[in-house]
PDB file of C-alpha atoms in Angstrom:
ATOM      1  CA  UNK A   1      69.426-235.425  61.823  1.00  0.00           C
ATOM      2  CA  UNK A   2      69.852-231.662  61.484  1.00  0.00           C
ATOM      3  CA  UNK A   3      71.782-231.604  57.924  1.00  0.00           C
ATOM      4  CA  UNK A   4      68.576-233.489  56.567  1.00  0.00           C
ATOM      5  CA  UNK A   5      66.320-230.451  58.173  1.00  0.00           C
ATOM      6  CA  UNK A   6      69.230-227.920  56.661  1.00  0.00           C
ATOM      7  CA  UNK A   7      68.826-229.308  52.957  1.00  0.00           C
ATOM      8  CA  UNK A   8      64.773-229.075  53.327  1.00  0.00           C
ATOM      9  CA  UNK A   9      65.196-225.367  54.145  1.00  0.00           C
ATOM     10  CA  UNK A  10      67.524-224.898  51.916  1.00  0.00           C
ATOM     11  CA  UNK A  11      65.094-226.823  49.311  1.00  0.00           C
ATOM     12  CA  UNK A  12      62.168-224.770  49.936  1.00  0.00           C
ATOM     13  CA  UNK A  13      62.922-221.446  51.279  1.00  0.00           C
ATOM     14  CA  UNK A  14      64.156-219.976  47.871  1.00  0.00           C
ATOM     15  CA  UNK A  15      61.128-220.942  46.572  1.00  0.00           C
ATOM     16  CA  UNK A  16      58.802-219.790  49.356  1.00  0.00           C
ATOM     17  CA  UNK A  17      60.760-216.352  49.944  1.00  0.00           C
ATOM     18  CA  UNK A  18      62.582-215.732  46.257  1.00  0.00           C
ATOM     19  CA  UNK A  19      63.114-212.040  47.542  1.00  0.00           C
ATOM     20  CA  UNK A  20      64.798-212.985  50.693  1.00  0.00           C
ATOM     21  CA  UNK A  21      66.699-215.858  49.556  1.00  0.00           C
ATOM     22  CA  UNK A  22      68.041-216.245  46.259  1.00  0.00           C
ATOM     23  CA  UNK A  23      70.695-218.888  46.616  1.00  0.00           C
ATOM     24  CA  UNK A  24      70.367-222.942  47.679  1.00  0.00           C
ATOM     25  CA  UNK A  25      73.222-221.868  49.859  1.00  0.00           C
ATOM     26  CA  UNK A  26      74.189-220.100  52.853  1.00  0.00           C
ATOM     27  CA  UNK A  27      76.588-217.158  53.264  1.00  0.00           C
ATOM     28  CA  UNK A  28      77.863-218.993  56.261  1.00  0.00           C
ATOM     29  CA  UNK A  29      76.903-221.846  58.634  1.00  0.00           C
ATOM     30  CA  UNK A  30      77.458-222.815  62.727  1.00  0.00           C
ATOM     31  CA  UNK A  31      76.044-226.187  62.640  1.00  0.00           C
ATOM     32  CA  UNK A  32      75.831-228.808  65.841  1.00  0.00           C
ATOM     33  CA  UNK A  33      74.636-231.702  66.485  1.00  0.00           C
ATOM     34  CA  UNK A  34      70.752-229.994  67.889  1.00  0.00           C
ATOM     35  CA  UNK A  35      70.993-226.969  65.558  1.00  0.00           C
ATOM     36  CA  UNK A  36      72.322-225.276  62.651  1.00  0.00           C
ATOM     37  CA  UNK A  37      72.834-221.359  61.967  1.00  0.00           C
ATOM     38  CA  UNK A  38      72.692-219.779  58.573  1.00  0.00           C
ATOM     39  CA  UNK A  39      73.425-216.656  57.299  1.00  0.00           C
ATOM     40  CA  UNK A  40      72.460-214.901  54.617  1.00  0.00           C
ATOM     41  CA  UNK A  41      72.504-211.044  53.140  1.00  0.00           C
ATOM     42  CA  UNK A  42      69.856-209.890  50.902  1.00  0.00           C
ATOM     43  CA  UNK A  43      70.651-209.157  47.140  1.00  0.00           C
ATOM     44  CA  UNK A  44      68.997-205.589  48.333  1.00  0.00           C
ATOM     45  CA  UNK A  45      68.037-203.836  51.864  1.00  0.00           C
ATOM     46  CA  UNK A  46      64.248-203.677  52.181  1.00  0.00           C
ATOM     47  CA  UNK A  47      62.497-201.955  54.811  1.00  0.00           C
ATOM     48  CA  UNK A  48      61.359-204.392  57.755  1.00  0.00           C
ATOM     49  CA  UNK A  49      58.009-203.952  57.679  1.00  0.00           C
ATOM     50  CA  UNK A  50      57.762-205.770  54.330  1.00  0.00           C
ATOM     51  CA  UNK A  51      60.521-208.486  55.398  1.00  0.00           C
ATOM     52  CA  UNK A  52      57.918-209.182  58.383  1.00  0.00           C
ATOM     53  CA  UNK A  53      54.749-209.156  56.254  1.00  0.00           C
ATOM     54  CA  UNK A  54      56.961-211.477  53.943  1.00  0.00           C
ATOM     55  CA  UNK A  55      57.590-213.873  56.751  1.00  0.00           C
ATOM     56  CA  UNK A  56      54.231-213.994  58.406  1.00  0.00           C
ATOM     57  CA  UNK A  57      52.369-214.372  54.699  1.00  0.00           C
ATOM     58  CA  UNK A  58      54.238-216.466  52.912  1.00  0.00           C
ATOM     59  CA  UNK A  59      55.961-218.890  55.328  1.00  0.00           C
ATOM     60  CA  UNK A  60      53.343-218.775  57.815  1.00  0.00           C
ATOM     61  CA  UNK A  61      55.465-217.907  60.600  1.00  0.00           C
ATOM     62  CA  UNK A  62      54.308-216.751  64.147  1.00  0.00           C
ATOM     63  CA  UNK A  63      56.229-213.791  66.012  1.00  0.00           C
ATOM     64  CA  UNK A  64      58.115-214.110  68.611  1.00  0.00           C
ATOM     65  CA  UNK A  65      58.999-210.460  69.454  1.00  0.00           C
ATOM     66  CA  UNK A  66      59.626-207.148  67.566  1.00  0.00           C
ATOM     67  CA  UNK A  67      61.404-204.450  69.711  1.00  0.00           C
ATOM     68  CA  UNK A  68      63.444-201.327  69.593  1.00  0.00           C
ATOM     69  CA  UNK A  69      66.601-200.133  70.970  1.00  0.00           C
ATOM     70  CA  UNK A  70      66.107-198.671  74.410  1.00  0.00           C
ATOM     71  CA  UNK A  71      69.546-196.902  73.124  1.00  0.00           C
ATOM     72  CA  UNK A  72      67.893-196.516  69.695  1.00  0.00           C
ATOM     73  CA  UNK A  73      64.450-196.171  68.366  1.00  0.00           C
ATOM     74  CA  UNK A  74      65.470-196.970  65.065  1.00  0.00           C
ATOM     75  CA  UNK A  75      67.450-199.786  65.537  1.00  0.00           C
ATOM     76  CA  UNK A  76      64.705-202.609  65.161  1.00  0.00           C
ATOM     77  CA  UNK A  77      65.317-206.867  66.727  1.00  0.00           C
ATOM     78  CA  UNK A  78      62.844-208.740  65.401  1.00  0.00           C
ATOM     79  CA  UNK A  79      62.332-213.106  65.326  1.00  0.00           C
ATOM     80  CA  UNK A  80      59.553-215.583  63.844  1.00  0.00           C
ATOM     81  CA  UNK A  81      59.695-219.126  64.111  1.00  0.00           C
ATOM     82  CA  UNK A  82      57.708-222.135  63.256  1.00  0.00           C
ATOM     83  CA  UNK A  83      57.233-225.476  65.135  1.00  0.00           C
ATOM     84  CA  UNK A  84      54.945-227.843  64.215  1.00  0.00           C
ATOM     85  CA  UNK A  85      56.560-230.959  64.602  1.00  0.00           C
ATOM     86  CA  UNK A  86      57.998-231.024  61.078  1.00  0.00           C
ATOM     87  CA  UNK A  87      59.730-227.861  60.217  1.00  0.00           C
ATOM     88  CA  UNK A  88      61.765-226.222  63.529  1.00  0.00           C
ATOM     89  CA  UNK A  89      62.896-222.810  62.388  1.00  0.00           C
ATOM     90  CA  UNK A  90      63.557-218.907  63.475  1.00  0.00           C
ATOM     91  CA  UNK A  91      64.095-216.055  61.766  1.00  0.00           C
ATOM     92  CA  UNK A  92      66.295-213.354  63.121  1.00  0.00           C
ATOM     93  CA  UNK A  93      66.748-209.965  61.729  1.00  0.00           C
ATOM     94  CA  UNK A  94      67.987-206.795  62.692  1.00  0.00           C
ATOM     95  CA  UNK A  95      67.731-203.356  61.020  1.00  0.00           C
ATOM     96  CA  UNK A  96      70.177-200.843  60.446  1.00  0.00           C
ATOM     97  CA  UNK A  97      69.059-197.222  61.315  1.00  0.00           C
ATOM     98  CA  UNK A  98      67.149-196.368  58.085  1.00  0.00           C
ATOM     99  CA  UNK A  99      64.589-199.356  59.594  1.00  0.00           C
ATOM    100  CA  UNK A 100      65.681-201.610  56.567  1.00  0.00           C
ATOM    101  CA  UNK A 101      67.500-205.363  57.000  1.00  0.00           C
ATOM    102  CA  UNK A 102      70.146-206.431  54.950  1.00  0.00           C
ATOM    103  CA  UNK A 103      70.815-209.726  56.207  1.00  0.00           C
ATOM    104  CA  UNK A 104      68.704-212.833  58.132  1.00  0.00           C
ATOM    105  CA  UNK A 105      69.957-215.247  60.324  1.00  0.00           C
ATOM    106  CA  UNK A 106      67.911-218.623  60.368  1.00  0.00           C
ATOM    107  CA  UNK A 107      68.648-221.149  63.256  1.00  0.00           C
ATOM    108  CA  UNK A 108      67.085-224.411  62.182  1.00  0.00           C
ATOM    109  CA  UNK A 109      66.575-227.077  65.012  1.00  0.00           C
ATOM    110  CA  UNK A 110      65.989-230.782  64.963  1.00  0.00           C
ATOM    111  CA  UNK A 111      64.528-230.990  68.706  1.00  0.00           C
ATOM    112  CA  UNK A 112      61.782-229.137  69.955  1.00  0.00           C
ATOM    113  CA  UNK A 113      63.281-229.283  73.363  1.00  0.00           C
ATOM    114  CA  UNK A 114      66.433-227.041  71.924  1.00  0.00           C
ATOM    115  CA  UNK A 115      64.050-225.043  69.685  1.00  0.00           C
ATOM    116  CA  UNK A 116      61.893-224.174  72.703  1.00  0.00           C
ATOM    117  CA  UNK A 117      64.790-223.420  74.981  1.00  0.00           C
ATOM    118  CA  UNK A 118      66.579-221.163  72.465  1.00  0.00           C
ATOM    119  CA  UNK A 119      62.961-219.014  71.884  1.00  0.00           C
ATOM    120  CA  UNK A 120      63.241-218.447  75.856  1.00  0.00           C
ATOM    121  CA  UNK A 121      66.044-217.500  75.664  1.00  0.00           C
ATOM    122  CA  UNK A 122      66.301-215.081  72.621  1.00  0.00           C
ATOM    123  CA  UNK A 123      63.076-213.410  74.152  1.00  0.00           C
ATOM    124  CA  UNK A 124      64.380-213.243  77.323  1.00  0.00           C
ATOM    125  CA  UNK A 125      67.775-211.466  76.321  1.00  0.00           C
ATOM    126  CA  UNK A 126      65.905-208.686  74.344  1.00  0.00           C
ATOM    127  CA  UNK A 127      63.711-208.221  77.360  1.00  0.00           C
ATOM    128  CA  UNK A 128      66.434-206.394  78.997  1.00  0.00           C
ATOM    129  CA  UNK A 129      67.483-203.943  76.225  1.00  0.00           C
ATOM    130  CA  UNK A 130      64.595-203.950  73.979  1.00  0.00           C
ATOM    131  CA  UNK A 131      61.399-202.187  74.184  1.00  0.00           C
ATOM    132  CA  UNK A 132      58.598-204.598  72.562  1.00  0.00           C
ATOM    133  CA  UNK A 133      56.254-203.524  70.261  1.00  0.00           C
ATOM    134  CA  UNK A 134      54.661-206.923  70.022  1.00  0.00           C
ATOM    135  CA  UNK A 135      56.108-210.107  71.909  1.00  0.00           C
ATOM    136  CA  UNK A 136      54.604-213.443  72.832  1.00  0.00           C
ATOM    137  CA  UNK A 137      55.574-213.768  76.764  1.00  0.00           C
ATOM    138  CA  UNK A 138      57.280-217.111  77.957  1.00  0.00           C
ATOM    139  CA  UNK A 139      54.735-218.641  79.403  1.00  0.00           C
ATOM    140  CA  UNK A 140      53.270-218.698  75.929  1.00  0.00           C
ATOM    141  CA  UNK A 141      55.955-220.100  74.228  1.00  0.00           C
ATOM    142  CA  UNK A 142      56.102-223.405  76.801  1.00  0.00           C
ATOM    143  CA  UNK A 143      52.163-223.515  76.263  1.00  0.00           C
ATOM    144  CA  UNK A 144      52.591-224.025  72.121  1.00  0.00           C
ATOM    145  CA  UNK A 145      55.291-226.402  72.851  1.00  0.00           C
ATOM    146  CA  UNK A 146      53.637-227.853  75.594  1.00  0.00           C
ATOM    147  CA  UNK A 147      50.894-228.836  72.774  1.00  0.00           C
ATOM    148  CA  UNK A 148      53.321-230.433  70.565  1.00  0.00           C
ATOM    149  CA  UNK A 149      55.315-232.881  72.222  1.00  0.00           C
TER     150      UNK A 149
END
């Protein structure tokens, strides 16, 4: 049931990321019956080079892509995610021109069929208008999920 996956987040990401989220609740929330969105700004922009080394060391998260603006070097895209059967998450983030975030968006998923489908397709969309620096492709995506179900 997703709102039982929402309160786990929402029990243990202030405590894993304290700089990125402060509060037990969301800005704002799109929640379904598959998945739930949450929003949340940061008490203070930070570059995105440490938001990604925060994401990747603390929570453990793999990434999915990190790209720039074909319109806009500086404008950076960037997701992480985790799937291992338990915890169905990803990270979102974009940064305004300075290359710092202000805000995350966190999609939290309670099938791994709608988790994998909705990696596709994020990393598919920023194909088109994002140059990658780093990005897993797709066929690499279905392979880790292929592992898990």
């Amino acid at each position: 049931m997703i709102k039982d996956e929402v309160t786990r987040f929402m029990t243990l990401a202030p405590l894993m990321l304290p700089k990125l989220i402060k509060n037990t609740t969301a800005e704002e929330t799109d929640i379904t019956d598959d998945s739930a969105i949450l929003y949340f700004t940061l008490e203070e922009a930070l570059p995105i080079s440490l938001v990604m080394d925060m994401l990747e060391d603390d929570m453990e998260l793999s990434l999915l892509y990190h790209g720039t603006s074909k319109d806009n070097t500086k404008l950076h895209h960037c997701c992480f995610f985790t799937a291992n059967g338990k915890n169905m998450f990803k990270f979102n983030m974009v940064s305004d021109n300075r290359e710092y975030v202000s805000d995350l968006t966190i999609s939290i998923f309670d099938s791994l069929d709608t988790m994998e489908s909705e990696l596709e397709s994020d990393l598919t969309s920023h194909a088109k208008s994002f140059d990658f620096i780093q990005a897993m492709e797709v066929s690499e995506v279905l392979g880790l999920f292929c592992l898990l179900e």
